[in-house]
Amino acid sequence: MQVEVAERLPAEVVQEVRGLLAAALAADGVRPVSEESELRLQHGGPVGGVDVTARDDAGTLLGYARLELPPGDPEAEAELVVAPGSRRRGVGTALAARLEELAADRPLRVWAHGELPGSAELARRRGYDRARVLLQMRRPLDDVDPAPEVALPAGVSVATFRPGTDEDAWLRVNVRAFAAHPEQGRWTRGDLALREAEAWFDPAGFFLAWREEPEGPRLLGSHWTKVHPAGEVGDEPIGEVYVLGIDPDAQGMRLGRALTDLGLAHLRAAGLSAVLLYVEEDNTAAVALYERSGFTRHAVDVSWRRPADRG
């Protein structure tokens, strides 16, 4: 088996990997890597990121991994996937061993999407501990009013996102709203631009709450929705509460509820029958809030962590 590392894969290999990802999705019913890893596979990523491929002696692609080694970050993070027909043949072990070598003296976190039995086996066998759990929650939309009357605080109005105009304001609030979040709070203008260029991006489903102030309108929060096509996360198209963020200074104004209602109404009006969202399992307040709003637990993603001194 040949395991190779590249800072950027050639276009033809990117297409090979995308085919492998599609095969894994069809076999397992869950996306094998995150949206972020797919974007970095296709467009490249920040300094320190690499793509890792595993092939047999005939050159057939057996597995893929994406590793992030950000300069200055004390830990490394990765995702890996093995082709459905090549599992339990040592491919996952070979990829994991190479990721560990590349991580060197950094602890390594590896995401397992859907918590499939094979991923848990591999992680425990190689000395990883279950470190972080991301819940996917879902709820039906059949009881959602597609044209709700939303109560907003005095001086606050909601408008949809204006590409080319609202990026900087949205990024400022995103950083503040997700200051403690290890991924979302680090988004840059480039991260936002990549998503605006994706086929699924629809500014009509991206709601921003503004307050008129003496110095001009100030963004207080937003609800960015997304629509997954049939086959991506289910047999039918499904909506997502993609990013819901409120500026800390605007907490307590019930903007989160108002923006959520507007987003769900938009998805319902688009003809969708269900919506999903992701939330940290240990964020018990948010989980309880979503459960009261009709969401139930559907699946989990697990981050497994291997200390640097576990050789």
Tab-separated table of C-alpha atoms in Angstrom:
chain	number	residue	atom	x	y	z
A	1	MET	CA	0.000	0.000	0.000
A	2	GLN	CA	1.228	3.479	-0.891
A	3	VAL	CA	0.354	6.402	1.382
A	4	GLU	CA	1.191	9.789	-0.124
A	5	VAL	CA	0.994	13.342	1.230
A	6	ALA	CA	0.384	16.464	-0.856
A	7	GLU	CA	-0.112	20.138	-0.061
A	8	ARG	CA	-2.559	20.288	-2.972
A	9	LEU	CA	-3.908	17.420	-5.055
A	10	PRO	CA	-4.094	17.636	-8.869
A	11	ALA	CA	-7.588	18.221	-10.275
A	12	GLU	CA	-7.923	14.650	-11.510
A	13	VAL	CA	-7.087	13.245	-8.075
A	14	VAL	CA	-9.553	15.641	-6.441
A	15	GLN	CA	-12.238	14.111	-8.658
A	16	GLU	CA	-11.126	10.623	-7.620
A	17	VAL	CA	-11.415	11.576	-3.967
A	18	ARG	CA	-14.829	13.136	-4.502
A	19	GLY	CA	-15.958	9.863	-6.065
A	20	LEU	CA	-14.695	7.983	-3.004
A	21	LEU	CA	-16.558	10.408	-0.713
A	22	ALA	CA	-19.757	9.888	-2.701
A	23	ALA	CA	-19.389	6.102	-2.457
A	24	ALA	CA	-18.893	6.317	1.311
A	25	LEU	CA	-21.956	8.562	1.670
A	26	ALA	CA	-24.065	6.097	-0.315
A	27	ALA	CA	-22.826	3.148	1.772
A	28	ASP	CA	-23.016	4.733	5.232
A	29	GLY	CA	-25.781	7.305	4.965
A	30	VAL	CA	-23.571	10.051	6.484
A	31	ARG	CA	-21.140	12.497	4.900
A	32	PRO	CA	-17.665	11.044	5.562
A	33	VAL	CA	-15.901	14.392	5.968
A	34	SER	CA	-17.048	17.882	6.920
A	35	GLU	CA	-18.048	20.630	4.531
A	36	GLU	CA	-14.851	22.452	5.533
A	37	SER	CA	-12.646	19.520	4.491
A	38	GLU	CA	-14.476	19.181	1.173
A	39	LEU	CA	-13.938	22.868	0.442
A	40	ARG	CA	-10.245	22.615	1.288
A	41	LEU	CA	-9.909	19.492	-0.868
A	42	GLN	CA	-11.331	21.402	-3.836
A	43	HIS	CA	-9.897	24.879	-3.284
A	44	GLY	CA	-6.901	24.414	-1.021
A	45	GLY	CA	-6.673	25.594	2.545
A	46	PRO	CA	-4.585	27.533	5.023
A	47	VAL	CA	-0.887	26.933	5.604
A	48	GLY	CA	-0.254	23.591	7.305
A	49	GLY	CA	-3.084	21.653	5.683
A	50	VAL	CA	-2.313	18.531	3.635
A	51	ASP	CA	-4.204	15.817	1.766
A	52	VAL	CA	-3.260	12.175	2.346
A	53	THR	CA	-4.176	9.361	-0.066
A	54	ALA	CA	-3.804	5.592	0.184
A	55	ARG	CA	-3.574	3.418	-2.946
A	56	ASP	CA	-2.960	-0.238	-3.679
A	57	ASP	CA	-0.106	-1.408	-5.893
A	58	ALA	CA	-2.329	-1.057	-8.970
A	59	GLY	CA	-2.932	2.609	-8.157
A	60	THR	CA	-6.545	2.258	-7.039
A	61	LEU	CA	-7.593	4.869	-4.487
A	62	LEU	CA	-8.432	3.110	-1.216
A	63	GLY	CA	-8.706	5.958	1.280
A	64	TYR	CA	-8.318	9.658	1.910
A	65	ALA	CA	-7.521	11.921	4.863
A	66	ARG	CA	-7.352	15.653	5.391
A	67	LEU	CA	-4.948	16.951	8.048
A	68	GLU	CA	-4.751	20.481	9.447
A	69	LEU	CA	-1.520	21.600	11.142
A	70	PRO	CA	-2.085	25.338	11.675
A	71	PRO	CA	1.079	27.240	12.643
A	72	GLY	CA	0.885	28.167	16.304
A	73	ASP	CA	-1.940	25.751	17.084
A	74	PRO	CA	-0.878	23.253	19.769
A	75	GLU	CA	-3.031	20.479	18.293
A	76	ALA	CA	-3.566	18.875	14.884
A	77	GLU	CA	-6.957	17.868	13.477
A	78	ALA	CA	-7.912	15.373	10.796
A	79	GLU	CA	-10.682	13.436	9.094
A	80	LEU	CA	-10.306	10.195	7.192
A	81	VAL	CA	-12.429	7.890	5.073
A	82	VAL	CA	-11.865	4.434	3.588
A	83	ALA	CA	-13.558	3.261	0.390
A	84	PRO	CA	-16.476	0.948	1.294
A	85	GLY	CA	-14.997	-2.020	-0.583
A	86	SER	CA	-11.566	-1.628	1.029
A	87	ARG	CA	-12.477	-1.618	4.718
A	88	ARG	CA	-10.953	-3.933	7.332
A	89	ARG	CA	-7.887	-4.372	5.137
A	90	GLY	CA	-5.566	-2.042	7.054
A	91	VAL	CA	-6.267	1.102	5.032
A	92	GLY	CA	-7.635	3.060	7.986
A	93	THR	CA	-4.711	1.944	10.127
A	94	ALA	CA	-2.199	3.033	7.474
A	95	LEU	CA	-3.846	6.449	7.113
A	96	ALA	CA	-4.041	6.938	10.884
A	97	ALA	CA	-0.375	5.993	11.321
A	98	ARG	CA	0.672	8.518	8.670
A	99	LEU	CA	-1.462	11.249	10.255
A	100	GLU	CA	0.163	10.546	13.616
A	101	GLU	CA	3.625	10.793	12.075
A	102	LEU	CA	2.729	14.128	10.486
A	103	ALA	CA	1.251	15.447	13.742
A	104	ALA	CA	4.597	14.617	15.409
A	105	ASP	CA	4.654	16.142	18.898
A	106	ARG	CA	1.134	17.598	18.692
A	107	PRO	CA	-1.946	15.863	20.090
A	108	LEU	CA	-4.128	14.703	17.195
A	109	ARG	CA	-7.925	15.017	16.981
A	110	VAL	CA	-9.743	12.891	14.391
A	111	TRP	CA	-13.419	13.341	13.569
A	112	ALA	CA	-15.625	10.292	13.035
A	113	HIS	CA	-18.883	11.255	11.359
A	114	GLY	CA	-21.892	9.154	12.293
A	115	GLU	CA	-19.854	7.248	14.894
A	116	LEU	CA	-19.715	4.108	12.756
A	117	PRO	CA	-18.488	0.975	14.587
A	118	GLY	CA	-15.287	0.677	12.544
A	119	SER	CA	-14.147	4.208	13.362
A	120	ALA	CA	-14.629	3.699	17.096
A	121	GLU	CA	-12.703	0.398	16.932
A	122	LEU	CA	-9.800	2.006	15.100
A	123	ALA	CA	-9.661	4.980	17.449
A	124	ARG	CA	-9.652	2.943	20.649
A	125	ARG	CA	-7.125	0.478	19.281
A	126	ARG	CA	-4.696	3.308	18.537
A	127	GLY	CA	-5.056	4.985	21.920
A	128	TYR	CA	-7.564	7.738	21.184
A	129	ASP	CA	-10.059	9.013	23.735
A	130	ARG	CA	-13.564	10.270	23.013
A	131	ALA	CA	-13.119	14.042	23.433
A	132	ARG	CA	-15.962	15.970	21.802
A	133	VAL	CA	-19.437	15.094	20.537
A	134	LEU	CA	-21.428	17.088	18.004
A	135	LEU	CA	-25.133	16.258	17.854
A	136	GLN	CA	-27.175	16.431	14.683
A	137	MET	CA	-30.766	17.259	15.635
A	138	ARG	CA	-33.803	17.328	13.354
A	139	ARG	CA	-37.418	18.386	13.404
A	140	PRO	CA	-40.285	18.269	10.893
A	141	LEU	CA	-41.514	21.494	9.317
A	142	ASP	CA	-45.129	20.526	8.737
A	143	ASP	CA	-46.344	22.653	11.694
A	144	VAL	CA	-44.301	25.735	10.763
A	145	ASP	CA	-46.161	28.841	9.613
A	146	PRO	CA	-44.620	29.818	6.236
A	147	ALA	CA	-45.538	33.475	6.860
A	148	PRO	CA	-45.136	34.134	10.593
A	149	GLU	CA	-45.709	37.436	12.353
A	150	VAL	CA	-42.437	37.953	14.215
A	151	ALA	CA	-42.155	40.401	17.106
A	152	LEU	CA	-38.979	42.476	16.910
A	153	PRO	CA	-37.617	45.001	19.424
A	154	ALA	CA	-38.163	48.689	18.697
A	155	GLY	CA	-35.765	50.003	16.092
A	156	VAL	CA	-34.844	46.507	14.824
A	157	SER	CA	-35.615	45.261	11.322
A	158	VAL	CA	-34.707	42.125	9.382
A	159	ALA	CA	-33.387	42.043	5.827
A	160	THR	CA	-31.765	39.377	3.689
A	161	PHE	CA	-28.014	39.248	3.081
A	162	ARG	CA	-26.571	41.502	0.355
A	163	PRO	CA	-23.533	39.866	-1.302
A	164	GLY	CA	-20.732	42.362	-1.728
A	165	THR	CA	-22.133	44.638	0.997
A	166	ASP	CA	-22.790	42.762	4.249
A	167	GLU	CA	-19.725	40.519	4.530
A	168	ASP	CA	-17.651	42.633	6.922
A	169	ALA	CA	-20.556	43.341	9.271
A	170	TRP	CA	-21.513	39.673	9.348
A	171	LEU	CA	-17.939	38.544	10.033
A	172	ARG	CA	-17.606	40.989	12.936
A	173	VAL	CA	-20.719	39.597	14.607
A	174	ASN	CA	-19.740	36.006	13.801
A	175	VAL	CA	-16.396	36.407	15.591
A	176	ARG	CA	-18.117	37.893	18.648
A	177	ALA	CA	-20.987	35.396	18.718
A	178	PHE	CA	-18.678	32.369	18.371
A	179	ALA	CA	-15.630	33.604	20.284
A	180	ALA	CA	-15.442	30.320	22.212
A	181	HIS	CA	-16.139	28.054	19.235
A	182	PRO	CA	-13.024	26.276	17.894
A	183	GLU	CA	-14.081	26.449	14.222
A	184	GLN	CA	-16.882	28.933	13.569
A	185	GLY	CA	-15.257	31.805	15.422
A	186	ARG	CA	-12.174	31.655	13.182
A	187	TRP	CA	-13.929	32.287	9.871
A	188	THR	CA	-12.237	34.761	7.537
A	189	ARG	CA	-13.437	36.726	4.518
A	190	GLY	CA	-12.041	33.895	2.388
A	191	ASP	CA	-14.068	31.264	4.253
A	192	LEU	CA	-17.222	33.269	3.659
A	193	ALA	CA	-16.385	33.863	-0.017
A	194	LEU	CA	-15.948	30.139	-0.653
A	195	ARG	CA	-19.464	29.473	0.620
A	196	GLU	CA	-20.954	32.354	-1.318
A	197	ALA	CA	-19.539	30.713	-4.454
A	198	GLU	CA	-21.141	27.332	-3.711
A	199	ALA	CA	-24.190	26.236	-5.723
A	200	TRP	CA	-26.303	25.921	-2.563
A	201	PHE	CA	-25.759	29.532	-1.438
A	202	ASP	CA	-28.991	31.533	-1.455
A	203	PRO	CA	-29.030	35.039	0.063
A	204	ALA	CA	-32.830	34.864	0.217
A	205	GLY	CA	-32.421	32.367	3.074
A	206	PHE	CA	-29.825	34.448	4.969
A	207	PHE	CA	-31.566	36.768	7.454
A	208	LEU	CA	-29.869	39.702	9.207
A	209	ALA	CA	-31.267	41.709	12.126
A	210	TRP	CA	-30.253	45.387	12.090
A	211	ARG	CA	-30.824	48.167	14.618
A	212	GLU	CA	-30.871	51.812	13.634
A	213	GLU	CA	-28.328	53.780	15.677
A	214	PRO	CA	-27.100	57.400	15.450
A	215	GLU	CA	-23.919	56.316	13.659
A	216	GLY	CA	-25.835	54.060	11.261
A	217	PRO	CA	-27.338	50.544	11.113
A	218	ARG	CA	-25.712	47.998	13.411
A	219	LEU	CA	-25.938	44.261	12.830
A	220	LEU	CA	-27.152	42.402	15.928
A	221	GLY	CA	-27.503	38.848	14.673
A	222	SER	CA	-28.319	36.566	11.782
A	223	HIS	CA	-29.771	33.235	10.745
A	224	TRP	CA	-28.186	31.656	7.678
A	225	THR	CA	-30.139	28.698	6.325
A	226	LYS	CA	-28.978	26.048	3.894
A	227	VAL	CA	-30.713	23.435	1.751
A	228	HIS	CA	-29.134	20.005	1.271
A	229	PRO	CA	-30.161	18.253	-1.955
A	230	ALA	CA	-31.661	14.771	-1.936
A	231	GLY	CA	-29.014	12.126	-1.268
A	232	GLU	CA	-26.621	14.357	0.675
A	233	VAL	CA	-27.960	13.888	4.207
A	234	GLY	CA	-31.144	11.959	3.438
A	235	ASP	CA	-33.366	10.608	0.693
A	236	GLU	CA	-35.178	13.943	0.354
A	237	PRO	CA	-33.958	17.557	0.360
A	238	ILE	CA	-33.616	18.917	3.889
A	239	GLY	CA	-33.023	22.381	5.330
A	240	GLU	CA	-30.416	23.354	7.876
A	241	VAL	CA	-30.022	26.000	10.546
A	242	TYR	CA	-26.577	26.622	9.107
A	243	VAL	CA	-25.324	29.527	11.258
A	244	LEU	CA	-27.441	31.222	13.914
A	245	GLY	CA	-25.456	33.896	15.740
A	246	ILE	CA	-26.365	36.782	18.036
A	247	ASP	CA	-23.954	39.520	19.117
A	248	PRO	CA	-23.308	39.161	22.868
A	249	ASP	CA	-24.486	42.760	23.387
A	250	ALA	CA	-27.877	41.808	21.916
A	251	GLN	CA	-28.489	38.763	24.112
A	252	GLY	CA	-31.819	38.871	25.942
A	253	MET	CA	-33.665	40.623	23.096
A	254	ARG	CA	-35.229	37.334	21.860
A	255	LEU	CA	-33.646	37.879	18.458
A	256	GLY	CA	-32.516	34.258	18.285
A	257	ARG	CA	-36.103	33.050	18.472
A	258	ALA	CA	-37.335	35.612	15.944
A	259	LEU	CA	-34.572	34.829	13.447
A	260	THR	CA	-35.098	31.092	13.926
A	261	ASP	CA	-38.804	31.456	13.159
A	262	LEU	CA	-38.064	33.443	10.000
A	263	GLY	CA	-35.516	30.886	8.801
A	264	LEU	CA	-37.774	27.896	9.430
A	265	ALA	CA	-40.639	29.687	7.686
A	266	HIS	CA	-38.399	30.291	4.660
A	267	LEU	CA	-37.474	26.607	4.489
A	268	ARG	CA	-41.112	25.560	4.883
A	269	ALA	CA	-42.214	27.972	2.146
A	270	ALA	CA	-39.556	26.413	-0.108
A	271	GLY	CA	-41.416	23.107	0.189
A	272	LEU	CA	-39.058	21.319	2.579
A	273	SER	CA	-40.469	18.872	5.115
A	274	ALA	CA	-37.629	18.807	7.681
A	275	VAL	CA	-34.698	20.786	9.048
A	276	LEU	CA	-31.470	19.838	10.834
A	277	LEU	CA	-28.897	21.608	12.949
A	278	TYR	CA	-25.644	20.788	14.749
A	279	VAL	CA	-24.946	21.543	18.406
A	280	GLU	CA	-22.289	20.516	20.914
A	281	GLU	CA	-23.593	17.736	23.167
A	282	ASP	CA	-22.204	19.422	26.286
A	283	ASN	CA	-24.044	22.672	25.502
A	284	THR	CA	-26.931	21.465	27.630
A	285	ALA	CA	-28.789	24.790	27.592
A	286	ALA	CA	-28.850	24.911	23.781
A	287	VAL	CA	-29.784	21.233	23.491
A	288	ALA	CA	-32.677	21.739	25.918
A	289	LEU	CA	-33.815	24.829	23.983
A	290	TYR	CA	-33.810	22.938	20.696
A	291	GLU	CA	-35.650	20.006	22.239
A	292	ARG	CA	-38.348	22.385	23.476
A	293	SER	CA	-38.534	23.694	19.895
A	294	GLY	CA	-39.333	20.231	18.556
A	295	PHE	CA	-35.860	19.016	17.585
A	296	THR	CA	-34.809	15.466	18.430
A	297	ARG	CA	-31.402	13.798	18.316
A	298	HIS	CA	-30.707	12.157	14.972
A	299	ALA	CA	-26.965	11.351	14.745
A	300	VAL	CA	-23.618	12.166	16.332
A	301	ASP	CA	-20.138	13.113	15.150
A	302	VAL	CA	-17.308	12.262	17.538
A	303	SER	CA	-13.893	13.864	17.826
A	304	TRP	CA	-11.326	11.334	19.046
A	305	ARG	CA	-8.130	12.719	20.622
A	306	ARG	CA	-4.727	11.071	20.872
A	307	PRO	CA	-2.214	12.712	23.266
A	308	ALA	CA	1.171	13.467	21.777
A	309	ASP	CA	2.955	11.179	24.243
A	310	ARG	CA	0.887	8.114	23.364
A	311	GLY	CA	3.120	6.252	20.980
